[in-house]
mmCIF file of C-alpha atoms in Angstrom:
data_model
loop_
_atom_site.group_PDB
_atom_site.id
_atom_site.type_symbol
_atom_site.label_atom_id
_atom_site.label_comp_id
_atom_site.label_asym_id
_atom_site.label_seq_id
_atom_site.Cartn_x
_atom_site.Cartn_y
_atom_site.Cartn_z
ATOM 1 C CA UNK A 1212 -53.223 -13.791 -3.643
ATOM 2 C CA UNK A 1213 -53.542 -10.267 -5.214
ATOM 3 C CA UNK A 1214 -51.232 -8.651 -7.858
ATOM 4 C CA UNK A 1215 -48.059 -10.399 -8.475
ATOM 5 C CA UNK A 1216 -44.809 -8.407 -7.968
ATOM 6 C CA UNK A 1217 -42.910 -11.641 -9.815
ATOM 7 C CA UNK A 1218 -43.884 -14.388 -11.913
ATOM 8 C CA UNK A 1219 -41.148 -17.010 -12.249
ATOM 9 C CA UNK A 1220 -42.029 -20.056 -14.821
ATOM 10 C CA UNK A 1221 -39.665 -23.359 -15.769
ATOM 11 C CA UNK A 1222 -36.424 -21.329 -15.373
ATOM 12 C CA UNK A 1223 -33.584 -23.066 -16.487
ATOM 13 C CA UNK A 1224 -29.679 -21.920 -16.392
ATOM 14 C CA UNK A 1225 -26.558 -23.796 -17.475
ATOM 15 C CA UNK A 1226 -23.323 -23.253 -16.840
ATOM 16 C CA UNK A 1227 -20.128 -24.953 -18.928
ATOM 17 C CA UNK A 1228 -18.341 -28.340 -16.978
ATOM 18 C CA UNK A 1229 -14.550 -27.537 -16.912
ATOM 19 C CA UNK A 1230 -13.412 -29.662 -19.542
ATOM 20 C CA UNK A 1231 -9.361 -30.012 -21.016
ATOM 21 C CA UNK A 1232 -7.777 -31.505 -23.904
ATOM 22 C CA UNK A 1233 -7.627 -29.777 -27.468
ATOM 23 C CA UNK A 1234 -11.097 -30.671 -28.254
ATOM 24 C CA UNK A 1235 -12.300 -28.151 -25.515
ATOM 25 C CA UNK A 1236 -9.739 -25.377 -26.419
ATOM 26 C CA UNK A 1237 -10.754 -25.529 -29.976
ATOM 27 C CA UNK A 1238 -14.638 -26.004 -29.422
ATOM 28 C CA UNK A 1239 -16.006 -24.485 -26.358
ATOM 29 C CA UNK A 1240 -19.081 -24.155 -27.100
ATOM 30 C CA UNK A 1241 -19.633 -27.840 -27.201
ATOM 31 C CA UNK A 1242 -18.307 -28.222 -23.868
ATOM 32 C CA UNK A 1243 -20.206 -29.906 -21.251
ATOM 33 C CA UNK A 1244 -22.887 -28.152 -18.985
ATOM 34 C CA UNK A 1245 -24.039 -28.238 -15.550
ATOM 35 C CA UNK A 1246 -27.393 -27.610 -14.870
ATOM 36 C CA UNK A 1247 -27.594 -24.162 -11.978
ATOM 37 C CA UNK A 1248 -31.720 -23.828 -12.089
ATOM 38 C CA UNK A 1249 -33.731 -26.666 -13.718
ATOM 39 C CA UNK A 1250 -37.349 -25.984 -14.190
ATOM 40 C CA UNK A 1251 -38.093 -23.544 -11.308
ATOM 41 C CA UNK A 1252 -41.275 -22.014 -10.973
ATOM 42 C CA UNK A 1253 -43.170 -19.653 -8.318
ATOM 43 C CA UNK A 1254 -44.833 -16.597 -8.118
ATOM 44 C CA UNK A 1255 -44.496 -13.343 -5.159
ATOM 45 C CA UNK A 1256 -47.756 -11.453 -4.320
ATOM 46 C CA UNK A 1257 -47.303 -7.367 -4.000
ATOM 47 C CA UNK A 1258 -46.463 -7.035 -0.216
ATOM 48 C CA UNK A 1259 -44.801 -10.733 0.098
ATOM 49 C CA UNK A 1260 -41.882 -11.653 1.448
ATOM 50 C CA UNK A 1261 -40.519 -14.892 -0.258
ATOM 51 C CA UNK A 1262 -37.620 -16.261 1.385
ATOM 52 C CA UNK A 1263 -35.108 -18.987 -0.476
ATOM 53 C CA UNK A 1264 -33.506 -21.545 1.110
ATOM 54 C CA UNK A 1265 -30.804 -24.446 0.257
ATOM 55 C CA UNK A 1266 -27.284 -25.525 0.831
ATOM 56 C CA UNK A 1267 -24.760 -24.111 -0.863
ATOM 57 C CA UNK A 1268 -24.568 -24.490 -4.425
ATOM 58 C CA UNK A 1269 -28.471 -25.289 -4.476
ATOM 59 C CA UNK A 1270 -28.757 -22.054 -6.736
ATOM 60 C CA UNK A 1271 -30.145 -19.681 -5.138
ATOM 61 C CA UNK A 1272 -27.780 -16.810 -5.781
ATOM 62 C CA UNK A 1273 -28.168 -18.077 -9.598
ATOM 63 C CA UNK A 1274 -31.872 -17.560 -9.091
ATOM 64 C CA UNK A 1275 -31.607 -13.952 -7.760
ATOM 65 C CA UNK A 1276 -29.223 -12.757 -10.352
ATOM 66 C CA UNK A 1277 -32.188 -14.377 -12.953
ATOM 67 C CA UNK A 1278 -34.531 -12.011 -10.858
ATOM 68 C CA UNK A 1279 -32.281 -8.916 -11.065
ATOM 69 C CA UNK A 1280 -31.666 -9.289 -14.487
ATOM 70 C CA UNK A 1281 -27.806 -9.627 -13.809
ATOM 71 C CA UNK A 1282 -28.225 -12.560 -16.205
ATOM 72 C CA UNK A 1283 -30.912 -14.302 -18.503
ATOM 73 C CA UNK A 1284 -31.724 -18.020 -18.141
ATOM 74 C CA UNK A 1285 -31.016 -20.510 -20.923
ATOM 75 C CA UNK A 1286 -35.149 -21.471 -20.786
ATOM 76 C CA UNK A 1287 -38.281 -19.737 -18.988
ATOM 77 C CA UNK A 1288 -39.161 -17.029 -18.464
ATOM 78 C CA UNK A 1289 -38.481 -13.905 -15.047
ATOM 79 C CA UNK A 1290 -41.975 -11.271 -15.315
ATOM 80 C CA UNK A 1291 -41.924 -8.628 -13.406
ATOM 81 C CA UNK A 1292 -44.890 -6.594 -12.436
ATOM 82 C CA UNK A 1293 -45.387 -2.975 -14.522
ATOM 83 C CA UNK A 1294 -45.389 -1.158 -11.304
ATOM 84 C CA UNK A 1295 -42.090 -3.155 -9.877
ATOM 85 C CA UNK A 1296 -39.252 -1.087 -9.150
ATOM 86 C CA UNK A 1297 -36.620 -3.134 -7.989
ATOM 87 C CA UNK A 1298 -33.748 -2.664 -5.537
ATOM 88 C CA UNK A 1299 -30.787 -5.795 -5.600
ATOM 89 C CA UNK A 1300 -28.601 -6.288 -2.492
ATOM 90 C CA UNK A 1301 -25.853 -8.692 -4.124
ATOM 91 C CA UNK A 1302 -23.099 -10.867 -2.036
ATOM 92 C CA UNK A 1303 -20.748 -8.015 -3.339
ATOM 93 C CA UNK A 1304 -22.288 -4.936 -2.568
ATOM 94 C CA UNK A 1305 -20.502 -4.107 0.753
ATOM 95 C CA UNK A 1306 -17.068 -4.718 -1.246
ATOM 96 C CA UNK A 1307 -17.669 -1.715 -3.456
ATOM 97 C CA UNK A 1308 -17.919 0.837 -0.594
ATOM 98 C CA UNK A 1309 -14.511 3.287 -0.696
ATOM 99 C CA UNK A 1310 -12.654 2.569 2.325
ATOM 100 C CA UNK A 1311 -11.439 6.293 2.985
ATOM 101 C CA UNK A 1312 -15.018 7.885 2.242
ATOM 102 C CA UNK A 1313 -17.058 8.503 5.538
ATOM 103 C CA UNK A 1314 -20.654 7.630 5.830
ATOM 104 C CA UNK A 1315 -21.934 10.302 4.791
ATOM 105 C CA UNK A 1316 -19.300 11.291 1.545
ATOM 106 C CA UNK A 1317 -20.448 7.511 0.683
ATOM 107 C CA UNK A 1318 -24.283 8.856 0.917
ATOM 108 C CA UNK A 1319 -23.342 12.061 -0.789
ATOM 109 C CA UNK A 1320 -21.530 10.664 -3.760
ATOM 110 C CA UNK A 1321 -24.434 8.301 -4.224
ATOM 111 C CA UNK A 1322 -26.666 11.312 -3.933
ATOM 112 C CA UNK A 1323 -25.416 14.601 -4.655
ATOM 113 C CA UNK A 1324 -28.477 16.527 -5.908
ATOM 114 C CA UNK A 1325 -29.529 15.677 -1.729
ATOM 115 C CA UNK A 1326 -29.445 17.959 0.965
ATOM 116 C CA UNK A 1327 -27.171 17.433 3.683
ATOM 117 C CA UNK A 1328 -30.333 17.365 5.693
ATOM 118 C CA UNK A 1329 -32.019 14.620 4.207
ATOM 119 C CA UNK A 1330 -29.136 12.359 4.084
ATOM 120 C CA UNK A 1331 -28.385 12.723 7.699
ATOM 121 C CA UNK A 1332 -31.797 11.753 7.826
ATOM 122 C CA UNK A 1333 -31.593 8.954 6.171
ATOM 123 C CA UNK A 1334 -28.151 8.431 7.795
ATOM 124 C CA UNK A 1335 -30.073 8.450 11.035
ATOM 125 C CA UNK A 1336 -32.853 5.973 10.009
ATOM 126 C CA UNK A 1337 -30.169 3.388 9.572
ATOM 127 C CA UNK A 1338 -28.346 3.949 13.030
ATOM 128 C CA UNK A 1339 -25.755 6.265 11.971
ATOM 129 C CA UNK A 1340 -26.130 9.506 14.428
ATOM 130 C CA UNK A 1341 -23.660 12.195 15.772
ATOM 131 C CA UNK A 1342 -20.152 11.489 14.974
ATOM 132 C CA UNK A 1343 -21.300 7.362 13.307
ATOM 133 C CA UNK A 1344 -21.690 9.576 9.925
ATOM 134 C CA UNK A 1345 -18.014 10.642 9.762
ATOM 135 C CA UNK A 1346 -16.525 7.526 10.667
ATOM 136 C CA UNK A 1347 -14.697 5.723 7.484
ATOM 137 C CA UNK A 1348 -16.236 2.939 5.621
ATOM 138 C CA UNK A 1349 -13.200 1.224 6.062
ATOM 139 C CA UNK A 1350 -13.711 0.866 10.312
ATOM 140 C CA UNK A 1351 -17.228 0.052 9.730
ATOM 141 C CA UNK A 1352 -18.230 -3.082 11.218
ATOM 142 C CA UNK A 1353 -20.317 -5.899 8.485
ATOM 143 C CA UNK A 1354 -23.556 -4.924 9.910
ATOM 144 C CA UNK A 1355 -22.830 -0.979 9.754
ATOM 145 C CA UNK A 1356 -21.704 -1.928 6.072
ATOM 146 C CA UNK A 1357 -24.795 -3.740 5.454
ATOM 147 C CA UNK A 1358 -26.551 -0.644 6.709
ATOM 148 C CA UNK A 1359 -25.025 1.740 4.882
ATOM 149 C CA UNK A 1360 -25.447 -0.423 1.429
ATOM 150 C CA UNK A 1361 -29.634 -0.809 2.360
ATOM 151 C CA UNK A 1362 -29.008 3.490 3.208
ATOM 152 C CA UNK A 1363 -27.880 4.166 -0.151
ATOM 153 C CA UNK A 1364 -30.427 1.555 -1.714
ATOM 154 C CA UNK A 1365 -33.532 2.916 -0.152
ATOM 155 C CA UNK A 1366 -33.032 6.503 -0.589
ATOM 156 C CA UNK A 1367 -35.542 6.453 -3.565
ATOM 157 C CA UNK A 1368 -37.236 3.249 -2.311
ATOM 158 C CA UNK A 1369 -38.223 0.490 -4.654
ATOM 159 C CA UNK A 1370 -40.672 -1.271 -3.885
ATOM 160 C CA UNK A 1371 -39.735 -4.975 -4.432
ATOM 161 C CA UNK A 1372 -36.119 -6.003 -2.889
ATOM 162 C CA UNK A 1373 -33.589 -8.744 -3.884
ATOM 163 C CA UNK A 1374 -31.638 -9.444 -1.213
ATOM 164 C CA UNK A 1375 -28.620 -12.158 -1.342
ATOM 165 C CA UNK A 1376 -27.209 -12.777 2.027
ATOM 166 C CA UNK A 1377 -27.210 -8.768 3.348
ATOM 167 C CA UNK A 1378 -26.258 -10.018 7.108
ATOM 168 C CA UNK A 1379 -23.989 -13.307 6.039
ATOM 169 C CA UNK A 1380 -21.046 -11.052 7.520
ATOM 170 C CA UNK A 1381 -23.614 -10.387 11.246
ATOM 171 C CA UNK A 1382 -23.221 -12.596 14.152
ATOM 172 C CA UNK A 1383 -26.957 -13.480 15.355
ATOM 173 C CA UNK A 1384 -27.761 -10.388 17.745
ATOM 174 C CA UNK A 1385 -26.422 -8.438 15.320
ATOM 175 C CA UNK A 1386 -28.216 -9.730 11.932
ATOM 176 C CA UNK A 1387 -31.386 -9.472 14.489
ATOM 177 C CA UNK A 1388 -30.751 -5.064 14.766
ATOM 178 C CA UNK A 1389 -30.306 -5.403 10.863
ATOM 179 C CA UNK A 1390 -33.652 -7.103 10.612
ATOM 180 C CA UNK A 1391 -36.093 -5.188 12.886
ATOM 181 C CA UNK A 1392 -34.381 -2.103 10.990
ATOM 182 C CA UNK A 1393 -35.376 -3.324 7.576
ATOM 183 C CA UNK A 1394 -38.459 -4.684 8.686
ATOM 184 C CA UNK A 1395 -39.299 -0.805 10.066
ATOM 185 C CA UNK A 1396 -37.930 0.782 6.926
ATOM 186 C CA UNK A 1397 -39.701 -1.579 4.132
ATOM 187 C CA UNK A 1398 -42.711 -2.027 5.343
ATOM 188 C CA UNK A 1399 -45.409 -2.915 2.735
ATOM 189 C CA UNK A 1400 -42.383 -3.786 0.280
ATOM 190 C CA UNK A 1401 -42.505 -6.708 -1.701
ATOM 191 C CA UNK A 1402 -38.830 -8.905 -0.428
ATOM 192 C CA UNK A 1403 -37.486 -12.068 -2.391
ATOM 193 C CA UNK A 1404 -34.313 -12.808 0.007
ATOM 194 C CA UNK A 1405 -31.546 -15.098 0.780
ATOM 195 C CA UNK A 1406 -30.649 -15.452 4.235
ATOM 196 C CA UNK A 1407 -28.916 -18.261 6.259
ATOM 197 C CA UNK A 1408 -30.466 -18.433 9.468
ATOM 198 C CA UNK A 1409 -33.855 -19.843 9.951
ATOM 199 C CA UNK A 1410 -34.348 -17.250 12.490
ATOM 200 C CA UNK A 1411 -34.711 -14.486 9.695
ATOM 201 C CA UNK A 1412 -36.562 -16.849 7.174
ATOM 202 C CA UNK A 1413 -39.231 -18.272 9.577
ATOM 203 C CA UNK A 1414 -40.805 -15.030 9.317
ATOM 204 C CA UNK A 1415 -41.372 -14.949 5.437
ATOM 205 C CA UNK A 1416 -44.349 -14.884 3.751
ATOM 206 C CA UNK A 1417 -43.448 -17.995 1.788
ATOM 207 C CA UNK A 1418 -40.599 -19.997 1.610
ATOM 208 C CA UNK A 1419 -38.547 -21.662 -1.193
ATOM 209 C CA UNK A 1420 -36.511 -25.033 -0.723
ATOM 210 C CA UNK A 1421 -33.758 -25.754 -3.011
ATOM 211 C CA UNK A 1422 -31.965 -28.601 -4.287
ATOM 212 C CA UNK A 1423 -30.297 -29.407 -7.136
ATOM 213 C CA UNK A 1424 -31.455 -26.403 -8.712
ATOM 214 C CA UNK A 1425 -35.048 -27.747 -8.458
ATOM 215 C CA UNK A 1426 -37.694 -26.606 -6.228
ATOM 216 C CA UNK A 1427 -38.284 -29.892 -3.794
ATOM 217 C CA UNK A 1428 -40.533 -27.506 -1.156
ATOM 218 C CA UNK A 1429 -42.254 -24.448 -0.750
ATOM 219 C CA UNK A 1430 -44.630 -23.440 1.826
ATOM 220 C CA UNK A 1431 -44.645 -21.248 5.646
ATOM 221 C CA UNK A 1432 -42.898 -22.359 8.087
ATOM 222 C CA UNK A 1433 -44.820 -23.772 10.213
ATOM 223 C CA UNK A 1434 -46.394 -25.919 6.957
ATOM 224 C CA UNK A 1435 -42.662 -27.036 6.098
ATOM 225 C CA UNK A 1436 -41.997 -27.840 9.562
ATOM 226 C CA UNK A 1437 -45.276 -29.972 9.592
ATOM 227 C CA UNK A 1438 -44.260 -31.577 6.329
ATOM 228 C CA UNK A 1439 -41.029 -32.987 8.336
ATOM 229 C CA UNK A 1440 -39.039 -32.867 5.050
ATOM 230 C CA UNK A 1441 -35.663 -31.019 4.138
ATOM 231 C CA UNK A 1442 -36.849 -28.169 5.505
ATOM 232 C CA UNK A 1443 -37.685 -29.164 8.720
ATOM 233 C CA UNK A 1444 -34.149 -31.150 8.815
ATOM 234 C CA UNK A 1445 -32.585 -27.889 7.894
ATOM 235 C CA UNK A 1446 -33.886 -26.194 10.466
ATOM 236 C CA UNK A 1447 -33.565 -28.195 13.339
ATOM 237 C CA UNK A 1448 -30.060 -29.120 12.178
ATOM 238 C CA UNK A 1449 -29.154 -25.033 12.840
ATOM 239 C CA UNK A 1450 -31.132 -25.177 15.952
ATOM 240 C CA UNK A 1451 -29.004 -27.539 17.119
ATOM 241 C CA UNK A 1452 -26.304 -25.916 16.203
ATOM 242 C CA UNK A 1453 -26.933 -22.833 17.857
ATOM 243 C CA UNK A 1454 -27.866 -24.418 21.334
ATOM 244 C CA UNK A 1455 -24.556 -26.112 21.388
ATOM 245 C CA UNK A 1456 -22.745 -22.386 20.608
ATOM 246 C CA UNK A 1457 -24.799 -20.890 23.349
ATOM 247 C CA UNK A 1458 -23.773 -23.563 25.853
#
């Protein structure tokens, strides 16, 4: 591997156990903890796309927040490269578009030292053409959302993204168009994502199984797949899943 965009070592986070009684109202720092991330460790080359995966609650949003610097762990340690510049995609992001702004008022409020030339432009590079850039953020479909969030994030491109769950909203064909567009726009950019389908993941770099908060795999796909472990459950599991819907 060359340069490292990310070095993550024995990250821990904790977060407090609802507890009741007086004892809890009058102490709360001595409340009881549940472990989010327990001694998680990896590392993303410059150009690498590292893909997480896990069930819900396996703490993988936790992780990416760690990553972002949304939040800092409770042990270990998040190092990011000197030449990183980050851009984070978080579960949220397509909530805090205004409904009545059009595409491109939500571009030129984000950018207003822009041209109107380069942000149709950039408009354009994401799919919004002709009379797409004055429709309302509040008729856009998830994926045009989800478009218009990456838009306004790679204006000034960074060159390592966080992404947590940008196409959770997409049905498949649709989280596919979001895909080959980011793959076209980001090329060369270092990715550390979250996605649900295997069909996006399969196609990472590396890839990131977790459980409990604790890294159980990590490997391609094809290597997890040959390791027959939760993985490879995982993914045939969907698989199966996804025959059944198109039958």
């Amino acid at each position: 591997m060359g340069k490292l965009a990310l070095h993550v070592e024995k990250l821990e986070k904790y977060f407090p156990r609802a507890a009741a009684g007086w004892r809890a109202f009058l102490h709360p720092l001595a409340r009881p903890t549940v472990p989010a991330l327990r001694g998680v460790s990896f590392d993303v080359g410059q150009g690498e796309v590292l893909a997480l995966v896990g069930a819900n609650g396996a703490g993988k949003s936790t992780l990416l927040k760690l990553v972002a610097g949304e939040t800092g762990p409770d042990q270990g340690t998040v190092t990011v490269g000197s030449s990183v510049k980050m851009g984070y995609f978080a579960q949220h992001s397509m909530d805090l578009l205004v409904g009545d702004d059009t595409v491109f008022e939500s571009l030129d409020k984000s950018f207003p030292q822009a041209g109107q030339g380069a942000l149709r432009t950039l408009a354009g590079c994401f799919g919004f053409s002709g009379d797409d850039i004055e429709k309302p953020c509040h008729v856009l479909s998830g994926g045009e959302k989800a478009r218009l969030v990456m838009a306004q994030m790679l204006f000034d491109p960074p060159n390592f993204l966080v992404l947590d769950e940008p196409t959770a909203a997409l049905d498949v064909r649709a989280e596919a168009a979001f895909f080959d567009k980011f793959v076209d726009v980001t090329r060369g950019a270092t990715a550390l994502l979250i996605s649900h389908r295997f069909s996006s993941v399969r196609h990472a770099d590396n890839i990131v199984v977790l459980a409990g908060g604790r890294v159980i795999e990590q490997g391609s796909h094809e290597e997890l797949l040959a390791a027959n472990g939760r993985y490879a459950e995982l993914f045939r599991l969907q698989a199966e899943r996804f025959t059944e819907d198109e039958d």
